[in-house]
Amino acid sequence: GSILFAEPYAPPSRLVILGGGHIALPLAEFGAKCGFSVTVADDRPMFANRQRFPWADEVVCEGFDRVFEKLNINRSTFVVIVTRGHRHDLDCLRAVLPLETAYVGMIGSKRRVRAAFEQMREEGFPQEAIDRVHAPIGLKIGAKTPEEIAVSILSEVIQCKRCREDGSWPELDEAVLKELCRETDEPRALVTIIGAKGSVPRDPGAKMVVWPDGRILGSIGGGCSESSVISASYDVIKSGGCAVMDVDLTADFDAEEGMVCGGVMQVAIEALI
């Protein structure tokens, strides 16, 4: 028989940070390190520039009542409202509530949030749209410093990204994808998780590139199971073909690292020659 594996590709999820203040600084950095394409917007040139936000892919200096025309918000966009004042919050809410987004969160005290939501209701926005806004923003971890608050916010964003009812975002490793696009005569093997059941460290779509000299890029979860897949990859590189391998993690106990998995993965190994 044959196996058909369809793999969707999409740009990285976008994290749009509205407001370039002290919380936006660590939030942009942490968001970029977690794989988001980060955009920061503020209406003040001193707070919206590349020097201030080296981790951002895009920095936009524009009024909050006009900036959405430049942001291209869509269903893969996570919007975080951390402006410096109530009036700017309202401008952002007016623009974002009618849009389909992956997430909307707004910082502020309970009183400030309550006033903003009441204003939106008075302006005719449906309660369903208002209820989608996470406010006060972030997971309740007792955060105090800008860095802790950024962790709280990003944790909630990741929770919404990974725990969606219609399935999580596919596992995409940008470094691996760039390697696959690189023109080279080096023999390599591409390992892709094509199926998973039970408790596994990585989801379908996770990739790893293996070179015959022992180098690897990416990971399918580490441990003894990954080592066995790497060994099988050497044989595939030599044969120049492909293989499908079932990896049983139910007995994969790493005593030194204290890791136990209880699932099964199916991986495809392809020679890249």
Coordinates of C-alpha atoms in Angstrom, one line a residue:
G1 CA 0.0 0.0 0.0
S2 CA 0.9 3.7 -0.1
I3 CA 0.8 6.5 2.4
L4 CA -0.3 10.0 1.4
F5 CA 0.9 12.7 3.8
A6 CA -0.4 16.2 3.1
E7 CA 1.5 18.9 4.9
P8 CA 0.2 22.5 5.1
Y9 CA 2.7 25.4 5.2
A10 CA 1.9 28.9 6.3
P11 CA 3.9 31.9 7.5
P12 CA 4.8 32.1 11.2
S13 CA 2.0 33.2 13.5
R14 CA 2.0 37.0 13.9
L15 CA 2.2 38.7 17.3
V16 CA 1.0 42.3 16.9
I17 CA 1.9 44.5 19.9
L18 CA -0.1 47.7 20.1
G19 CA 1.9 50.0 22.2
G20 CA 5.7 50.3 22.5
G21 CA 6.1 50.9 26.2
H22 CA 8.1 49.0 28.8
I23 CA 6.1 45.8 28.6
A24 CA 6.4 45.7 24.8
L25 CA 10.2 45.4 25.0
P26 CA 10.4 41.9 26.6
L27 CA 7.2 40.8 25.0
A28 CA 8.7 41.4 21.5
E29 CA 11.9 39.6 22.4
F30 CA 10.2 36.6 24.0
G31 CA 7.6 36.4 21.2
A32 CA 10.3 36.3 18.6
K33 CA 12.2 33.6 20.5
C34 CA 9.0 31.6 20.6
G35 CA 8.7 31.7 16.8
F36 CA 6.3 34.5 16.3
S37 CA 6.7 37.1 13.6
V38 CA 6.5 40.3 15.7
T39 CA 5.0 43.6 14.8
V40 CA 5.1 46.6 17.2
A41 CA 3.0 49.7 16.6
D42 CA 3.0 53.0 18.5
D43 CA 2.2 56.6 17.6
R44 CA 5.4 58.0 19.1
P45 CA 8.6 57.9 17.1
M46 CA 10.7 57.5 20.2
F47 CA 8.8 54.3 21.0
A48 CA 8.4 52.9 17.5
N49 CA 11.8 52.4 15.9
R50 CA 14.1 49.6 15.0
Q51 CA 16.7 50.5 17.5
R52 CA 14.2 50.1 20.4
F53 CA 12.8 46.8 19.0
P54 CA 15.6 44.8 17.3
W55 CA 13.6 41.6 17.7
A56 CA 10.6 42.9 15.8
D57 CA 10.1 42.0 12.1
E58 CA 8.2 45.2 11.6
V59 CA 7.8 48.4 13.5
V60 CA 5.1 50.9 12.6
C61 CA 4.8 54.5 13.8
E62 CA 1.2 55.5 13.3
G63 CA -1.8 56.7 15.3
F64 CA -3.8 53.8 16.8
D65 CA -6.9 55.0 15.0
R66 CA -5.2 54.5 11.6
V67 CA -2.6 51.9 12.2
F68 CA -4.8 48.9 11.4
E69 CA -4.9 49.9 7.7
K70 CA -1.2 48.9 7.7
L71 CA -1.3 45.7 9.8
N72 CA -3.1 43.2 7.7
I73 CA -4.7 41.4 10.6
N74 CA -6.0 37.9 9.9
R75 CA -7.0 34.7 11.6
S76 CA -3.4 33.8 12.3
T77 CA -2.7 37.1 14.1
F78 CA -2.4 37.4 17.9
V79 CA -3.2 41.0 19.0
V80 CA -1.9 42.4 22.3
I81 CA -3.1 45.8 23.3
V82 CA -0.7 47.5 25.8
T83 CA -1.1 51.2 25.0
R84 CA -0.5 54.0 27.4
G85 CA -4.0 55.2 27.9
H86 CA -7.8 54.5 27.8
R87 CA -8.4 56.6 24.7
H88 CA -5.9 54.5 22.7
D89 CA -7.4 51.3 24.1
L90 CA -10.7 52.3 22.6
D91 CA -9.2 53.1 19.2
C92 CA -7.6 49.7 19.1
L93 CA -10.8 47.9 20.3
R94 CA -12.9 49.7 17.7
A95 CA -10.6 48.5 15.0
V96 CA -10.0 44.9 16.1
L97 CA -13.4 43.8 17.4
P98 CA -14.9 43.4 13.9
L99 CA -11.9 41.4 12.7
E100 CA -11.2 37.6 12.8
T101 CA -8.1 37.1 14.9
A102 CA -6.5 34.2 16.7
Y103 CA -6.4 36.1 19.9
V104 CA -7.0 39.6 21.3
G105 CA -5.8 40.7 24.8
M106 CA -5.8 44.0 26.5
I107 CA -3.9 45.2 29.5
G108 CA -5.4 47.3 32.2
S109 CA -7.0 47.3 35.6
K110 CA -10.5 45.7 36.1
R111 CA -12.0 49.2 36.3
R112 CA -10.3 50.3 33.1
V113 CA -11.3 47.2 31.3
R114 CA -14.9 47.4 32.5
A115 CA -15.1 51.0 31.3
A116 CA -13.7 50.1 27.9
F117 CA -16.1 47.2 27.4
E118 CA -19.1 49.4 28.5
Q119 CA -18.1 52.0 25.9
M120 CA -17.9 49.3 23.2
R121 CA -21.4 48.1 24.1
E122 CA -22.7 51.6 23.9
E123 CA -21.2 52.0 20.5
G124 CA -23.1 48.9 19.3
F125 CA -20.4 46.2 19.2
P126 CA -21.9 42.8 19.9
Q127 CA -21.3 41.2 23.2
E128 CA -19.9 38.1 21.5
A129 CA -17.1 40.1 20.0
I130 CA -16.3 41.8 23.3
D131 CA -16.2 38.5 25.1
R132 CA -13.4 37.3 22.8
V133 CA -11.0 39.9 24.4
H134 CA -8.8 38.5 27.1
A135 CA -8.8 41.2 29.7
P136 CA -7.2 41.7 32.1
I137 CA -4.6 40.1 29.9
G138 CA -2.3 37.2 30.7
L139 CA -2.2 34.1 32.9
K140 CA -2.6 34.7 36.7
I141 CA 1.0 34.0 37.9
G142 CA 1.4 37.0 40.1
A143 CA 3.5 38.9 37.6
K144 CA 5.0 42.3 38.7
T145 CA 7.9 43.3 36.6
P146 CA 7.7 44.1 32.8
E147 CA 9.5 40.8 32.1
E148 CA 7.2 38.8 34.3
I149 CA 4.1 40.5 32.8
A150 CA 5.4 39.7 29.3
V151 CA 5.8 36.0 30.3
S152 CA 2.3 36.0 31.6
I153 CA 0.9 37.5 28.4
L154 CA 2.9 35.3 26.1
S155 CA 2.0 32.2 28.1
E156 CA -1.7 33.0 27.5
V157 CA -1.0 33.6 23.8
I158 CA 0.8 30.3 23.5
Q159 CA -2.0 28.5 25.4
C160 CA -4.6 29.9 22.9
K161 CA -2.3 28.8 20.0
R162 CA -1.6 25.3 21.2
C163 CA -4.9 24.4 22.8
R164 CA -7.4 25.3 20.1
E165 CA -10.4 23.1 19.8
D166 CA -9.9 22.8 16.0
G167 CA -6.3 21.7 16.5
S168 CA -2.9 23.2 17.2
W169 CA -0.8 25.1 14.7
P170 CA 1.4 22.7 12.7
E171 CA 5.0 22.1 14.0
L172 CA 7.3 24.2 11.8
D173 CA 11.0 24.7 12.3
E174 CA 12.1 27.7 10.4
A175 CA 15.8 26.7 10.6
V176 CA 15.0 23.3 9.0
L177 CA 12.9 24.9 6.3
K178 CA 15.7 27.3 5.4
E179 CA 18.1 24.3 5.2
L180 CA 15.8 22.5 2.9
C181 CA 15.8 25.5 0.6
R182 CA 19.6 25.7 0.5
E183 CA 21.2 24.6 -2.7
T184 CA 23.8 21.9 -1.8
D185 CA 25.2 18.6 -3.0
E186 CA 25.6 17.3 0.5
P187 CA 23.9 14.0 1.2
R188 CA 21.3 14.4 3.9
A189 CA 18.1 12.8 5.2
L190 CA 14.9 14.5 6.2
V191 CA 12.9 13.1 9.1
T192 CA 9.3 14.1 9.5
I193 CA 6.8 13.0 12.1
I194 CA 3.7 12.0 10.1
G195 CA 1.6 10.5 12.9
A196 CA 1.5 10.4 16.7
K197 CA -0.7 8.8 19.3
G198 CA -0.5 9.1 23.1
S199 CA 2.0 11.1 25.0
V200 CA 4.7 12.2 22.5
P201 CA 7.3 15.1 22.8
R202 CA 6.6 16.6 19.3
D203 CA 3.5 16.8 17.1
P204 CA 3.1 15.7 13.4
G205 CA 5.0 18.0 11.1
A206 CA 8.1 18.3 13.3
K207 CA 11.2 17.8 11.3
M208 CA 14.9 17.0 11.6
V209 CA 17.7 17.0 9.1
V210 CA 20.4 14.3 9.5
W211 CA 23.9 14.4 7.9
P212 CA 26.0 11.2 7.5
D213 CA 28.8 12.8 9.6
G214 CA 26.5 12.9 12.7
R215 CA 25.3 16.5 12.4
I216 CA 21.6 17.1 13.0
L217 CA 19.3 20.2 12.7
G218 CA 16.0 20.2 14.5
S219 CA 14.5 17.5 16.7
I220 CA 11.7 15.0 16.8
G221 CA 11.8 14.9 20.6
G222 CA 15.3 13.7 21.7
G223 CA 16.1 10.7 23.8
C224 CA 16.8 7.1 22.8
S225 CA 14.0 7.0 20.2
E226 CA 15.5 9.9 18.3
S227 CA 18.8 8.2 18.3
S228 CA 17.4 5.1 16.7
V229 CA 15.8 7.3 14.0
I230 CA 19.1 9.0 13.4
S231 CA 20.7 5.6 13.0
A232 CA 18.1 4.5 10.5
S233 CA 18.6 7.8 8.6
Y234 CA 22.2 6.8 7.9
D235 CA 20.9 3.7 6.0
V236 CA 18.4 5.7 4.1
I237 CA 21.1 8.2 3.0
K238 CA 23.3 5.3 1.8
S239 CA 20.4 3.7 -0.2
G240 CA 19.1 7.0 -1.5
G241 CA 15.5 6.0 -0.9
C242 CA 12.9 6.5 1.8
A243 CA 11.4 4.7 4.7
V244 CA 8.5 4.8 7.2
M245 CA 9.4 3.9 10.7
D246 CA 7.2 3.3 13.8
V247 CA 8.7 4.6 17.0
D248 CA 7.4 3.1 20.2
L249 CA 7.9 5.5 23.1
T250 CA 6.0 3.5 25.7
A251 CA 9.2 2.0 27.0
D252 CA 11.5 5.0 26.3
F253 CA 12.6 5.8 29.9
D254 CA 15.6 8.1 30.2
A255 CA 16.7 7.5 33.8
E256 CA 19.4 10.2 33.7
E257 CA 17.0 12.9 32.4
G258 CA 14.0 11.6 34.2
M259 CA 11.8 11.6 31.1
V260 CA 9.0 9.1 30.4
C261 CA 6.9 9.1 27.2
G262 CA 3.9 6.8 26.6
G263 CA 3.0 7.2 23.0
V264 CA 3.8 6.0 19.5
M265 CA 5.2 8.1 16.6
Q266 CA 5.4 7.3 12.9
V267 CA 8.2 9.0 11.0
A268 CA 9.0 9.3 7.3
I269 CA 12.7 9.3 6.4
E270 CA 13.7 10.7 3.0
A271 CA 17.1 10.9 1.4
L272 CA 18.0 14.3 0.1
I273 CA 20.6 13.8 -2.5

